[in-house]
Coordinates of C-alpha atoms in Angstrom, one line a residue:
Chain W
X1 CA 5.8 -40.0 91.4
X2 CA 9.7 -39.6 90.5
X3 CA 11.8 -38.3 92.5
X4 CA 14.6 -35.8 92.3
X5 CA 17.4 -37.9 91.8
X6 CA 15.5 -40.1 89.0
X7 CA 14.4 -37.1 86.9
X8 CA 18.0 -36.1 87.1
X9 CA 18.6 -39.9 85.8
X10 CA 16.6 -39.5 83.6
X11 CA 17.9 -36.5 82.0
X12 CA 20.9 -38.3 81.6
X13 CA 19.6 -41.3 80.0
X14 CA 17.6 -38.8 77.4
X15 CA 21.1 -37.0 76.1
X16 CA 23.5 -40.5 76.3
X17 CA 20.6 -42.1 74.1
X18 CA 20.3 -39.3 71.9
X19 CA 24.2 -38.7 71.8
X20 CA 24.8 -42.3 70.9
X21 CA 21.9 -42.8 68.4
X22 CA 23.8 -39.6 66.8
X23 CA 27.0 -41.0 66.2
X24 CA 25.5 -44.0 64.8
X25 CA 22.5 -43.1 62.8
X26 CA 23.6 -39.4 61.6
X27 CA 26.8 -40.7 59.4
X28 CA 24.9 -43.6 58.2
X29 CA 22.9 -41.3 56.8
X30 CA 25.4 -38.9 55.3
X31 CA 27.2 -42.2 53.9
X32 CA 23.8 -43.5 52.7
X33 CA 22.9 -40.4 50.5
X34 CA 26.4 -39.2 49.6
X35 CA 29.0 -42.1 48.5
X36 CA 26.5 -45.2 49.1
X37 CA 26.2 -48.2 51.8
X38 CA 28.3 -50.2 49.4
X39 CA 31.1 -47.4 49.8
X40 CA 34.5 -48.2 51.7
X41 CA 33.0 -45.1 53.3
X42 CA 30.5 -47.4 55.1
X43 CA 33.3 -50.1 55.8
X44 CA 35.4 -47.6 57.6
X45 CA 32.8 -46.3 59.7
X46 CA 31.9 -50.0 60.4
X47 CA 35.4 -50.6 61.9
X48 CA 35.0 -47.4 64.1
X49 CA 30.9 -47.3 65.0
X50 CA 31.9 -50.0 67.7
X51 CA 33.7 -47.1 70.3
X52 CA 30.7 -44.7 69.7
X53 CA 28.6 -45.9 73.1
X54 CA 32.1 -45.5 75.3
X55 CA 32.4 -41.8 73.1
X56 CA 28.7 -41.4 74.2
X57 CA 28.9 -42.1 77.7
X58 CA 32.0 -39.9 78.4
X59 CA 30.7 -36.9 76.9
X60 CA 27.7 -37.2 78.7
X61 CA 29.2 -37.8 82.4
X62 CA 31.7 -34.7 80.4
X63 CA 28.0 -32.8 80.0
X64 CA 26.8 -33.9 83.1
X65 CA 29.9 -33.5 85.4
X66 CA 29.2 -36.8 87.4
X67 CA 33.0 -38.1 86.5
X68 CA 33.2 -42.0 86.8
X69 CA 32.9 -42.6 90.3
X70 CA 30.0 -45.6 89.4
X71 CA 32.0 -46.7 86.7
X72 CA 32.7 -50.6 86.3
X73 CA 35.6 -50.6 84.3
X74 CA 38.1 -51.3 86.5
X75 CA 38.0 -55.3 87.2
X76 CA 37.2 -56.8 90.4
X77 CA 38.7 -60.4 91.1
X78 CA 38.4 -60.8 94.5
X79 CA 35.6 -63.5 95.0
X80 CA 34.7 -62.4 91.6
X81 CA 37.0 -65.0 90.0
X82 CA 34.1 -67.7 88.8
X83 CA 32.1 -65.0 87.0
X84 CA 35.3 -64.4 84.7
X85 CA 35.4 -68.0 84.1
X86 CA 31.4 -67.9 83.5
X87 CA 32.4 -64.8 80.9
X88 CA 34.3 -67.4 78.9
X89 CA 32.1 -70.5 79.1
X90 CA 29.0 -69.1 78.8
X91 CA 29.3 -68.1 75.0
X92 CA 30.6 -71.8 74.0
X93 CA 27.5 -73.1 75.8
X94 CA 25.4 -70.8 74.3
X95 CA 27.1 -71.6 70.9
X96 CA 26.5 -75.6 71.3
X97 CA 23.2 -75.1 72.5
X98 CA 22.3 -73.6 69.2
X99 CA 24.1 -76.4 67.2
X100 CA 22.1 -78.8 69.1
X101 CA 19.0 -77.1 68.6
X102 CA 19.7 -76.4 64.5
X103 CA 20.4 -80.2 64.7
X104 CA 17.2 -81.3 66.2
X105 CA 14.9 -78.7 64.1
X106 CA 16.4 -79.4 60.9
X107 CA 19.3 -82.2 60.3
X108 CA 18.6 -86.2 59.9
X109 CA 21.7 -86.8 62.0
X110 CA 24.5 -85.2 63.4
X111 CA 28.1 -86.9 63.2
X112 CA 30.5 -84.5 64.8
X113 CA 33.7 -86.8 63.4
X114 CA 32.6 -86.5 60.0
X115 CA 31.2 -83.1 59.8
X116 CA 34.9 -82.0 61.5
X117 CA 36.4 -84.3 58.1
X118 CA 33.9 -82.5 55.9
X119 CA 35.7 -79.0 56.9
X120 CA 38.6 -80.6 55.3
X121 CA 40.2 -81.0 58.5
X122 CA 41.7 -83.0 61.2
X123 CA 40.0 -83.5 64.7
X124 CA 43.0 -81.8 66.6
X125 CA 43.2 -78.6 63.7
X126 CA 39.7 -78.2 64.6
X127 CA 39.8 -78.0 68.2
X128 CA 43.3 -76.4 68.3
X129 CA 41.2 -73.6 66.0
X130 CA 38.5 -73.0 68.4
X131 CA 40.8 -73.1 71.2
X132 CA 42.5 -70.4 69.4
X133 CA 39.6 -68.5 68.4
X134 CA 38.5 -68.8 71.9
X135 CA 42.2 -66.9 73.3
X136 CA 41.6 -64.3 70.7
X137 CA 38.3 -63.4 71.8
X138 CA 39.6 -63.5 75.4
X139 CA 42.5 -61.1 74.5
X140 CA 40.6 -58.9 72.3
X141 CA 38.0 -58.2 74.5
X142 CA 38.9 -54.8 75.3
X143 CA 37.3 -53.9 71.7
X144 CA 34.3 -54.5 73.2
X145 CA 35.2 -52.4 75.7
X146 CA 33.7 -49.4 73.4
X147 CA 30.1 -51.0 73.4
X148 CA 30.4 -52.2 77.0
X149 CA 31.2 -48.9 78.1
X150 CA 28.1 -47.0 76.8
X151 CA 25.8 -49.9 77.4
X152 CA 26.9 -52.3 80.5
X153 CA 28.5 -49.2 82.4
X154 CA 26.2 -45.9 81.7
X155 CA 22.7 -47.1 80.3
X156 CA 21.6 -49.8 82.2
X157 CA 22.4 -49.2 85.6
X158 CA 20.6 -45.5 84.4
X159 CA 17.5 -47.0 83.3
X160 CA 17.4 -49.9 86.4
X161 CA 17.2 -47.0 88.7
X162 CA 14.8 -45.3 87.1
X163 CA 12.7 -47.9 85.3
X164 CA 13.7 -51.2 87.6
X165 CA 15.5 -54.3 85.9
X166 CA 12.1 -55.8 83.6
X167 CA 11.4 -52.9 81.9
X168 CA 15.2 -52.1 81.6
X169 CA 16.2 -55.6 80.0
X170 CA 13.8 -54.9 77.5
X171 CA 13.8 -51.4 76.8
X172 CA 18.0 -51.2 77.0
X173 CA 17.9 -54.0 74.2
X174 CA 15.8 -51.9 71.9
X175 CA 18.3 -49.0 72.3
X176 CA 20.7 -51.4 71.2
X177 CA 19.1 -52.8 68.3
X178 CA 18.1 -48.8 67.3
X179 CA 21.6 -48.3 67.7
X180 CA 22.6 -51.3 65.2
X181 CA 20.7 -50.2 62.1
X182 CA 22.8 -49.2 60.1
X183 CA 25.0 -52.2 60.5
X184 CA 21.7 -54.0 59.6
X185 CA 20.3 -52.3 56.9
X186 CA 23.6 -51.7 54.9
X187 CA 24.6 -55.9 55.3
X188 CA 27.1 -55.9 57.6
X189 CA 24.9 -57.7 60.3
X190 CA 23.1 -60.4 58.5
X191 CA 23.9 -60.1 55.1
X192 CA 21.8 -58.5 52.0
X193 CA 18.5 -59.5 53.3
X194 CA 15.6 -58.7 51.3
X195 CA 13.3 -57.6 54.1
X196 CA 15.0 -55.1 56.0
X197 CA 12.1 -54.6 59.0
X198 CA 12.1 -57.8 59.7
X199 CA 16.3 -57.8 59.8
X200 CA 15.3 -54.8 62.5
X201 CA 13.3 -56.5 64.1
X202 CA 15.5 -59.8 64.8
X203 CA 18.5 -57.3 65.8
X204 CA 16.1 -55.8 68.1
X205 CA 15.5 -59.1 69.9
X206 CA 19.2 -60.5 69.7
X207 CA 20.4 -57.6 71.4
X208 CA 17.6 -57.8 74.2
X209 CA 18.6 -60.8 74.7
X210 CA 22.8 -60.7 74.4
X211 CA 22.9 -57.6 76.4
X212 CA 20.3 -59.5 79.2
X213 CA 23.4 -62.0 79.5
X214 CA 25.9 -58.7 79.8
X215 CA 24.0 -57.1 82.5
X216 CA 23.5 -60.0 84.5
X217 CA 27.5 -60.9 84.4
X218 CA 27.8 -57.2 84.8
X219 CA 26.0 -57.2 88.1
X220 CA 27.3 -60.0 89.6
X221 CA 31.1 -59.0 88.9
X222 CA 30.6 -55.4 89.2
X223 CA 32.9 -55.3 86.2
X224 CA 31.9 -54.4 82.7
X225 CA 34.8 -56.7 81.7
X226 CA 33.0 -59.8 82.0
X227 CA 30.6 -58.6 79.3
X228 CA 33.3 -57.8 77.1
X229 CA 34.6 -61.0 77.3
X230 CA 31.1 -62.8 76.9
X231 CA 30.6 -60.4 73.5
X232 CA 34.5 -60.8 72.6
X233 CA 34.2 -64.7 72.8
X234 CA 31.0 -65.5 71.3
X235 CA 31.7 -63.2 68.2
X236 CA 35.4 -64.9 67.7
X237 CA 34.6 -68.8 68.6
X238 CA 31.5 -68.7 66.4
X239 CA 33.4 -69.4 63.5
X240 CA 34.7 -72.7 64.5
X241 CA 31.4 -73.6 65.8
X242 CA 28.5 -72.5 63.2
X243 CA 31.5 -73.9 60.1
X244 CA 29.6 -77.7 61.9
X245 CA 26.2 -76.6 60.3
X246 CA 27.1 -73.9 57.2
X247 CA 26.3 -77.0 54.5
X248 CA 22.6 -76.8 56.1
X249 CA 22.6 -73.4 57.1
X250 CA 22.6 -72.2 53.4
X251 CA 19.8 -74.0 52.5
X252 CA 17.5 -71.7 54.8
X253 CA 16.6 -68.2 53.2
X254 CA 14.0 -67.7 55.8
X255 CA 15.2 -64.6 58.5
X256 CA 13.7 -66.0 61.2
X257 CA 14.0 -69.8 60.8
X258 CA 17.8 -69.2 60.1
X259 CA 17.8 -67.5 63.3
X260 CA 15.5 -69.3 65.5
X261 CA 18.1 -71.8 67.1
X262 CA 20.5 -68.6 68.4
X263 CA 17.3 -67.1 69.7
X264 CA 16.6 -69.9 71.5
X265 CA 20.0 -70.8 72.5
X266 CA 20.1 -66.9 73.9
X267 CA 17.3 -67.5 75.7
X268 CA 17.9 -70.2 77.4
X269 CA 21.2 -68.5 78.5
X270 CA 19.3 -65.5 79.9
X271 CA 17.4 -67.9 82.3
X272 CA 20.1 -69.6 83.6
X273 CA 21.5 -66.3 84.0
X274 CA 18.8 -64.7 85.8
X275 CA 17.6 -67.5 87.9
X276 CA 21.2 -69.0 89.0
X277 CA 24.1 -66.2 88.8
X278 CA 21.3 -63.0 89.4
X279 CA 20.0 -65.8 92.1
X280 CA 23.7 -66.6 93.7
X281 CA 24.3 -62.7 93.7
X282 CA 21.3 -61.8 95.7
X283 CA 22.0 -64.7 98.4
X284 CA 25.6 -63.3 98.7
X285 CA 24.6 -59.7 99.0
X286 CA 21.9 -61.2 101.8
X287 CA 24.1 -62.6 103.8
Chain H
X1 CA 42.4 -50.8 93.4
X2 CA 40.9 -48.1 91.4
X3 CA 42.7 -45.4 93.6
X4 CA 46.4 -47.3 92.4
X5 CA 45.5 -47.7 88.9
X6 CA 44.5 -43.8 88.8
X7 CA 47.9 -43.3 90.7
X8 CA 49.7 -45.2 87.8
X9 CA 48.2 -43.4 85.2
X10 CA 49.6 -40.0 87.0
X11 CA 53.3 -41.2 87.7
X12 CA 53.5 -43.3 84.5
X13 CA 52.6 -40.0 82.0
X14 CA 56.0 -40.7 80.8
X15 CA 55.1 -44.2 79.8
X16 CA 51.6 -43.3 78.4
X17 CA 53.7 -40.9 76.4
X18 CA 56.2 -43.3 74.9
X19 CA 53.8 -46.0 74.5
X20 CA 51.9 -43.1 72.3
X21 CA 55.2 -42.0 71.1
X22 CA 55.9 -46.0 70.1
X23 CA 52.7 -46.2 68.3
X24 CA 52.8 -43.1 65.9
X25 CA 56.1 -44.2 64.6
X26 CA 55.1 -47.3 64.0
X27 CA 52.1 -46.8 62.4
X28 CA 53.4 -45.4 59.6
X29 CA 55.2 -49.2 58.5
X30 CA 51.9 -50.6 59.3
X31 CA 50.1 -48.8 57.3
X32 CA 52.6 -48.3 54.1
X33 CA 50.2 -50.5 51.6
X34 CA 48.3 -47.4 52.2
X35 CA 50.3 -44.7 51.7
X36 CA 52.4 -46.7 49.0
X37 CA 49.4 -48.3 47.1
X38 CA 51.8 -49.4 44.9
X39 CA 49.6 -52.1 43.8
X40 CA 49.8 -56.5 44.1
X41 CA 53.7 -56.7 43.3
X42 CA 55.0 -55.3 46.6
X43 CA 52.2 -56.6 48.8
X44 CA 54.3 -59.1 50.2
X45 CA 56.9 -56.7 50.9
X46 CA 54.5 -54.7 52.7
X47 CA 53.4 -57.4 54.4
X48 CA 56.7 -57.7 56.1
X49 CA 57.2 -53.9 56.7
X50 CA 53.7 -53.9 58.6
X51 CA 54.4 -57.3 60.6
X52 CA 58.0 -56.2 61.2
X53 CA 56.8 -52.8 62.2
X54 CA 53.7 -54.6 65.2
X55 CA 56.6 -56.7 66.3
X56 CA 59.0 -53.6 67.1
X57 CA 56.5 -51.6 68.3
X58 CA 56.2 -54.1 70.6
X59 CA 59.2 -55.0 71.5
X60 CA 60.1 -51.6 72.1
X61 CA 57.1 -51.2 74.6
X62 CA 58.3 -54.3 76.5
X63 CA 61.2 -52.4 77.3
X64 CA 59.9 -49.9 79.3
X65 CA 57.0 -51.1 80.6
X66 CA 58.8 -52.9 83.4
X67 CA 59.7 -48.9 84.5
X68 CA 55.9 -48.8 86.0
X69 CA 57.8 -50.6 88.9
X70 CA 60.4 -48.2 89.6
X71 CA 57.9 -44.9 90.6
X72 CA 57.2 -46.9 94.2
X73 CA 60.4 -48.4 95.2
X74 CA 60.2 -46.8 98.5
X75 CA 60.1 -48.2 101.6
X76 CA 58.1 -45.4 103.3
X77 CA 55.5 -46.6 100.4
X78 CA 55.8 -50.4 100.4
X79 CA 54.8 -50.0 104.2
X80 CA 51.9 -47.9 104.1
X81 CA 50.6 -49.4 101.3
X82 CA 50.9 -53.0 103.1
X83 CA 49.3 -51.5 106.0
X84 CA 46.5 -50.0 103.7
X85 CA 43.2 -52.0 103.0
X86 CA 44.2 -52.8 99.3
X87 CA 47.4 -53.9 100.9
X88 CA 50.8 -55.5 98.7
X89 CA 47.8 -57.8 96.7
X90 CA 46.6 -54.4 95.5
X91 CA 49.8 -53.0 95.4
X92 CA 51.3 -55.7 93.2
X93 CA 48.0 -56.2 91.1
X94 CA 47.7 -52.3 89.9
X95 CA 51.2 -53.1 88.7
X96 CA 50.3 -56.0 86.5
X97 CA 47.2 -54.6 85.4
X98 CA 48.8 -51.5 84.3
X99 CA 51.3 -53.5 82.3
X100 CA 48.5 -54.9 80.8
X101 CA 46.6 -51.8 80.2
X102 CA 49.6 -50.4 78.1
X103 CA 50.0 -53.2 75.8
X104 CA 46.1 -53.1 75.2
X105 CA 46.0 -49.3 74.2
X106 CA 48.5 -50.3 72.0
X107 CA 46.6 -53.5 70.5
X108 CA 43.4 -51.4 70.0
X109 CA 45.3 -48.7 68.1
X110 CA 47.2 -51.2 65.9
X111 CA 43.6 -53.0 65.3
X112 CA 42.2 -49.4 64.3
X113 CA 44.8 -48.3 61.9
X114 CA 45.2 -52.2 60.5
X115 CA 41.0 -52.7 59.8
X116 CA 41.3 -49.3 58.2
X117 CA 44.2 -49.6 56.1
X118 CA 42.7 -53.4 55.3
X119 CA 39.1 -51.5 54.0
X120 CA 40.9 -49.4 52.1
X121 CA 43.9 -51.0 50.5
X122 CA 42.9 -55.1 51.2
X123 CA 46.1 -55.5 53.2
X124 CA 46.2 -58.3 55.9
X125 CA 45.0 -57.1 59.5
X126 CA 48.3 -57.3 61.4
X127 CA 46.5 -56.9 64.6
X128 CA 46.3 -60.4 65.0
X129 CA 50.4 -60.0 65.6
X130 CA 49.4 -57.5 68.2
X131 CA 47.9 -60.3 69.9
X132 CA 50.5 -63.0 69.1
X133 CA 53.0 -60.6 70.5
X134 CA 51.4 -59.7 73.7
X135 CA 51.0 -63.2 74.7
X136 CA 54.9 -63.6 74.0
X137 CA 55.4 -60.6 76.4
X138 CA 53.1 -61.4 78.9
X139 CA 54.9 -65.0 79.1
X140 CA 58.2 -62.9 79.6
X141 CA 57.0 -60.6 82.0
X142 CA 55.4 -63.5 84.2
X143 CA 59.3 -64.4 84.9
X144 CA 60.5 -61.0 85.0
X145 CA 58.0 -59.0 87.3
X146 CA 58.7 -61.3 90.4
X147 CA 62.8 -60.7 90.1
X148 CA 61.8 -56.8 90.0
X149 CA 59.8 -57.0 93.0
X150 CA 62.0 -59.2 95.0
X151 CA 65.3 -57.7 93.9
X152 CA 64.1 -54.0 92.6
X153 CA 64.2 -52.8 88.7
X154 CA 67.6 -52.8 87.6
X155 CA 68.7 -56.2 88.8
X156 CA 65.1 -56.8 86.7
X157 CA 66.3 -55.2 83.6
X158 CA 69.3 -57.5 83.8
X159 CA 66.8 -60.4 83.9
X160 CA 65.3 -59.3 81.2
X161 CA 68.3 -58.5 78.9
X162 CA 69.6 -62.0 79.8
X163 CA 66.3 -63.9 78.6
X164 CA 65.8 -61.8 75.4
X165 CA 69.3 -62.7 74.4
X166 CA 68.8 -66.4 75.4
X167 CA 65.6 -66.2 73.2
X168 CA 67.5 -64.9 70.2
X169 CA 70.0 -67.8 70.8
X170 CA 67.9 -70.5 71.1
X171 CA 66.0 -69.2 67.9
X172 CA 69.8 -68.8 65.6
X173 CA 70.0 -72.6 67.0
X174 CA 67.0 -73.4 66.1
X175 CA 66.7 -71.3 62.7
X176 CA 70.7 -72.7 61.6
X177 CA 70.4 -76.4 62.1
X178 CA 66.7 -76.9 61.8
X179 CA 65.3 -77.4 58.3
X180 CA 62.6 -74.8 58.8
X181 CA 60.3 -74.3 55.9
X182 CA 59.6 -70.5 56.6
X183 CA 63.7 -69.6 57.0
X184 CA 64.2 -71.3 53.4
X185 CA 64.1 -68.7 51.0
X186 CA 62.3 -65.4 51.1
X187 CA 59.3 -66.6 49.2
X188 CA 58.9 -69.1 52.0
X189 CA 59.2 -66.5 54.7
X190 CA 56.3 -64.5 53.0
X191 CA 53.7 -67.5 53.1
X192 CA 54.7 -68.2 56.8
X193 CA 53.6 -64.3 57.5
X194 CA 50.6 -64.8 55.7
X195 CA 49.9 -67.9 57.3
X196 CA 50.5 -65.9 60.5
X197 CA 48.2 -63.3 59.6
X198 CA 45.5 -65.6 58.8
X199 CA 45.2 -65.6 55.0
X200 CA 46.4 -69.5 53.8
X201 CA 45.8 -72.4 56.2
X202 CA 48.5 -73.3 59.4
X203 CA 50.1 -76.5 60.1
X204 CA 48.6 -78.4 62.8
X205 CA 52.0 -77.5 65.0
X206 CA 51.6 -73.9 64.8
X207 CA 47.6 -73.7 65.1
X208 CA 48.1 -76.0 68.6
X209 CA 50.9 -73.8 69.6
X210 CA 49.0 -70.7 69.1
X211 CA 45.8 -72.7 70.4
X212 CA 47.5 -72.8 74.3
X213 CA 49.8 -69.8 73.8
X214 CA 46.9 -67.4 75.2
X215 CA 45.9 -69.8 78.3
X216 CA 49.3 -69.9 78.9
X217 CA 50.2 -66.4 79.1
X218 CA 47.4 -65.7 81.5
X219 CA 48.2 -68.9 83.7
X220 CA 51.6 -68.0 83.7
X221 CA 50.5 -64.4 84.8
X222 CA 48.1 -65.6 87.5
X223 CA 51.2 -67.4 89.2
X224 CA 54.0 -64.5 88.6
X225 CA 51.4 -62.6 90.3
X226 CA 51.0 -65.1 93.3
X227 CA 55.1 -64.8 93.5
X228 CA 55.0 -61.3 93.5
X229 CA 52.6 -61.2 96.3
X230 CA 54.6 -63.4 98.4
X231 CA 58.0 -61.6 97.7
X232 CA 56.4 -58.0 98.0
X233 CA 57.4 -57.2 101.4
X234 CA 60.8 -58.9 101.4
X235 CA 61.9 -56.8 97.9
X236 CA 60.4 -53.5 99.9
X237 CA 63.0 -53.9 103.0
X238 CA 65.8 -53.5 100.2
X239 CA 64.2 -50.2 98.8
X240 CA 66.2 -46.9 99.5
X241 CA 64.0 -44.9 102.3

């Protein structure tokens, strides 16, 4: 039986989801038929689909009049301080995870020193350039603040009250990966891929997954800013990471097997997530 | 906390508005490859009128952002806000988060207009100067922030003015007797601003330099911050009533 309170929820939910799926999927579709997904058009919209969850979730609290009283923008450091650092470390793990695991599924041997020298570079110019990709991604991430802001903030503490945290991981992330395919269909996610359900498909489960992290850093910081910077970081440092294993990398064509090690990596994340920071949050709000 | 930073946005409309202001103009030199499209020959002019144009716009901001400081220097306020639960930590953190806040509308607009204009004309994204300059400023404003608080805005200001122009001084010393490749000839200048933007490959110097500049501009913040804390109460007994 749901209650008052959830049904209003839940009426929320239904126009933020159909509001965002709007912005995203309707001028894909007007690009698609009218100037192409090859188009500058499509480029454009690209650069600016990013801020449509944030647009999203402030018309509807504009719609629903609830103002932002349970929003998580505004940072919390108070005791709050390690799951910033965690924000920033957790997407180099995550990233070295799946260089290991690429590594052990599909290369002889793995020499960091030379693979750095087959880059054409020096050790130091290496580092220095993740270190530096790692500080952009930790200055920039308030462009992620327009994802963050629909997903992290509005949707799923929505859907956990309503639906409770399982179904919500899951469900959330396919809203997400709905949400993504124009991006995956016209290229821009994982290339020109040849089956496009399948590129759906692996969004899907990417963004389950990526947004599992988000929500648990969410939760435990009570900030949406530590998912920005977890998002912000991972998508600036990869770079400098996955440039270790691009000589191999091109050699796979299959979608999934290309894939498999960041799934995994992901994964792994999501249960030391879940079992040690969702864990340490629950003791703390226990005691 | 959320309470200050709504307060800031109220009394600092006349900062949102020249931060705003700040941006429009500039926009326009940022995104001249686009209304110019004079094809490859002036690129690298443009190049220089869009960099030059981030770096004012920035520069410009960073002198009145330190004014978010002068809407509470009462002493009526310094001691109910210390006797408050956010107390002077809240106080002095809604300050630097605001100062931050500024500088990152203005980063997300550059990045906006700069992608765009980069789709449509294949300019350089100059928003990557956005960030290089806002780790410069933050660096500044981590020594200038606690003089405000301790000693109130204008005696600020004068800090300020004093370490801009030591800046510019060190960098004539530097630029006049050191044989730098990018002050050689104009040609030279125009790879160093592509380097910059991210388009040809940096020296080691400059990728290590920018490597620490962003850790250092938040460790640097983190400690101003402390200092402000600390010196909070003691600036408030020199406020007017």
């Amino acid at each position: 039986m749901i209650n008052k309170s959830d049904k209003a929820t839940a009426k929320k939910l239904c126009i933020f989801i159909a509001l965002s799926l709007t912005l995203s999927l309707l001028p894909a579709l007007i690009i698609y038929f009218t100037a192409g997904f090859e188009s500058k058009a499509m480029t454009v919209y690209s650069v600016l689909m990013p801020f449509t969850p944030a647009a999203s979730a402030m018309l509807t609290r504009l719609i629903s009049k609830e103002g932002m009283e349970d929003s998580m923008l505004v940072p919390k450091f108070s005791g709050k301080g390690k799951y910033y650092i965690l924000a920033v470390l957790l997407p180099v793990v995550c990233l070295i995870l799946q260089i290991v695991i690429f590594s052990a599924a599909y290369i002889d041997r793995f020499d960091l020193s030379l693979r750095i020298r087959f880059l054409g570079v020096t050790k130091l110019g290496w580092f220095s350039t993740l270190f530096y990709q790692i500080g952009i991604g930790l200055t920039a991430c308030v462009l992620m603040l327009g994802e963050e802001l629909g997903w992290q903030d509005y949707l799923y503490p929505k859907m956990q009250r309503v639906f409770g945290k399982p179904i919500t991981l899951i469900a959330g992330g396919i809203v997400v990966g709905i949400w993504n395919i124009p991006l995956v269909v016209s290229g821009q996610y994982f290339g020109n891929v040849k089956d496009k359900a399948a590129a759906i498909v692996l969004a899907a489960l990417i963004c389950i997954l990526t947004e599992a992290i988000c929500q648990q850093l969410t939760e435990s910081s009570e900030s949406v800013i530590t998912a920005a910077i977890f998002r912000s970081v991972i998508h600036f440092s990869s770079p400098a990471f996955l440039s270790l294993i691009t000589l191999e990398q091109r050699k796979i064509t299959d979608l999934f097997k290309f894939h498999a090690p960041q799934l995994a990596a992901l994964a792994s994340v999501v249960v030391f997530c879940i079992v040690f920071v969702g864990r340490k949050n629950k003791l703390a709000k226990q005691a | 906390m959320r309470g200050l930073l709504y307060k800031e946005f109220c009394l600092g409309r006349k900062n949102l508005l020249a931060v705003f202001g700040t941006e429009l103009i500039f926009s326009i030199t940022i995104a001249f490859p686009t209304i110019m499209d004079k094809g490859k020959d002036m690129s690298a002019v443009f190049n220089i009128l869009g960099f030059a144009g981030v770096v004012l716009m920035f520069l410009i901001m960073m002198m009145f952002v330190p004014s978010i400081f002068d809407n509470d220097e009462h002493k009526k306020w310094a001691y109910f806000i210390c006797s408050s639960p956010e107390g002077c930590r809240g106080q002095v953190a809604s300050k630097y988060l605001f100062a931050v806040i500024l500088y990152m509308i203005a980063f997300v607009w550059v990045y906006i207009i700069s992608s765009v204009q980069t789709v449509l004309t294949d300019a350089p994204n100059f928003s990557l100067i956005g960030l290089y300059m806002i780790w410069i400023l933050i660096i500044m404003h981590s020594i200038e922030f606690p003089f405000i608080t301790r000693f109130g805005t204008k005696l600020g200001n004068s800090v300020r003015t004093v370490m801009f122009m030591m800046l510019v001084n060190i960098l004539l010393i530097i630029f006049g007797f050191a044989d730098i490749e990018a002050v050689r000839s104009p040609e030279a200048f125009f790879n160093f601003v592509e380097k910059l933007l991210g388009k040809s490959g940096m020296s080691n110097l400059t990728s290590i330099f920018l490597a620490v500049l962003p850790f250092a501009a938040i460790i640097c913040y983190l400690i101003s911050y402390r200092i402000s804390c600390a010196l909070y109460i003691k600036g408030a007994e020199s406020y007017d009533k």
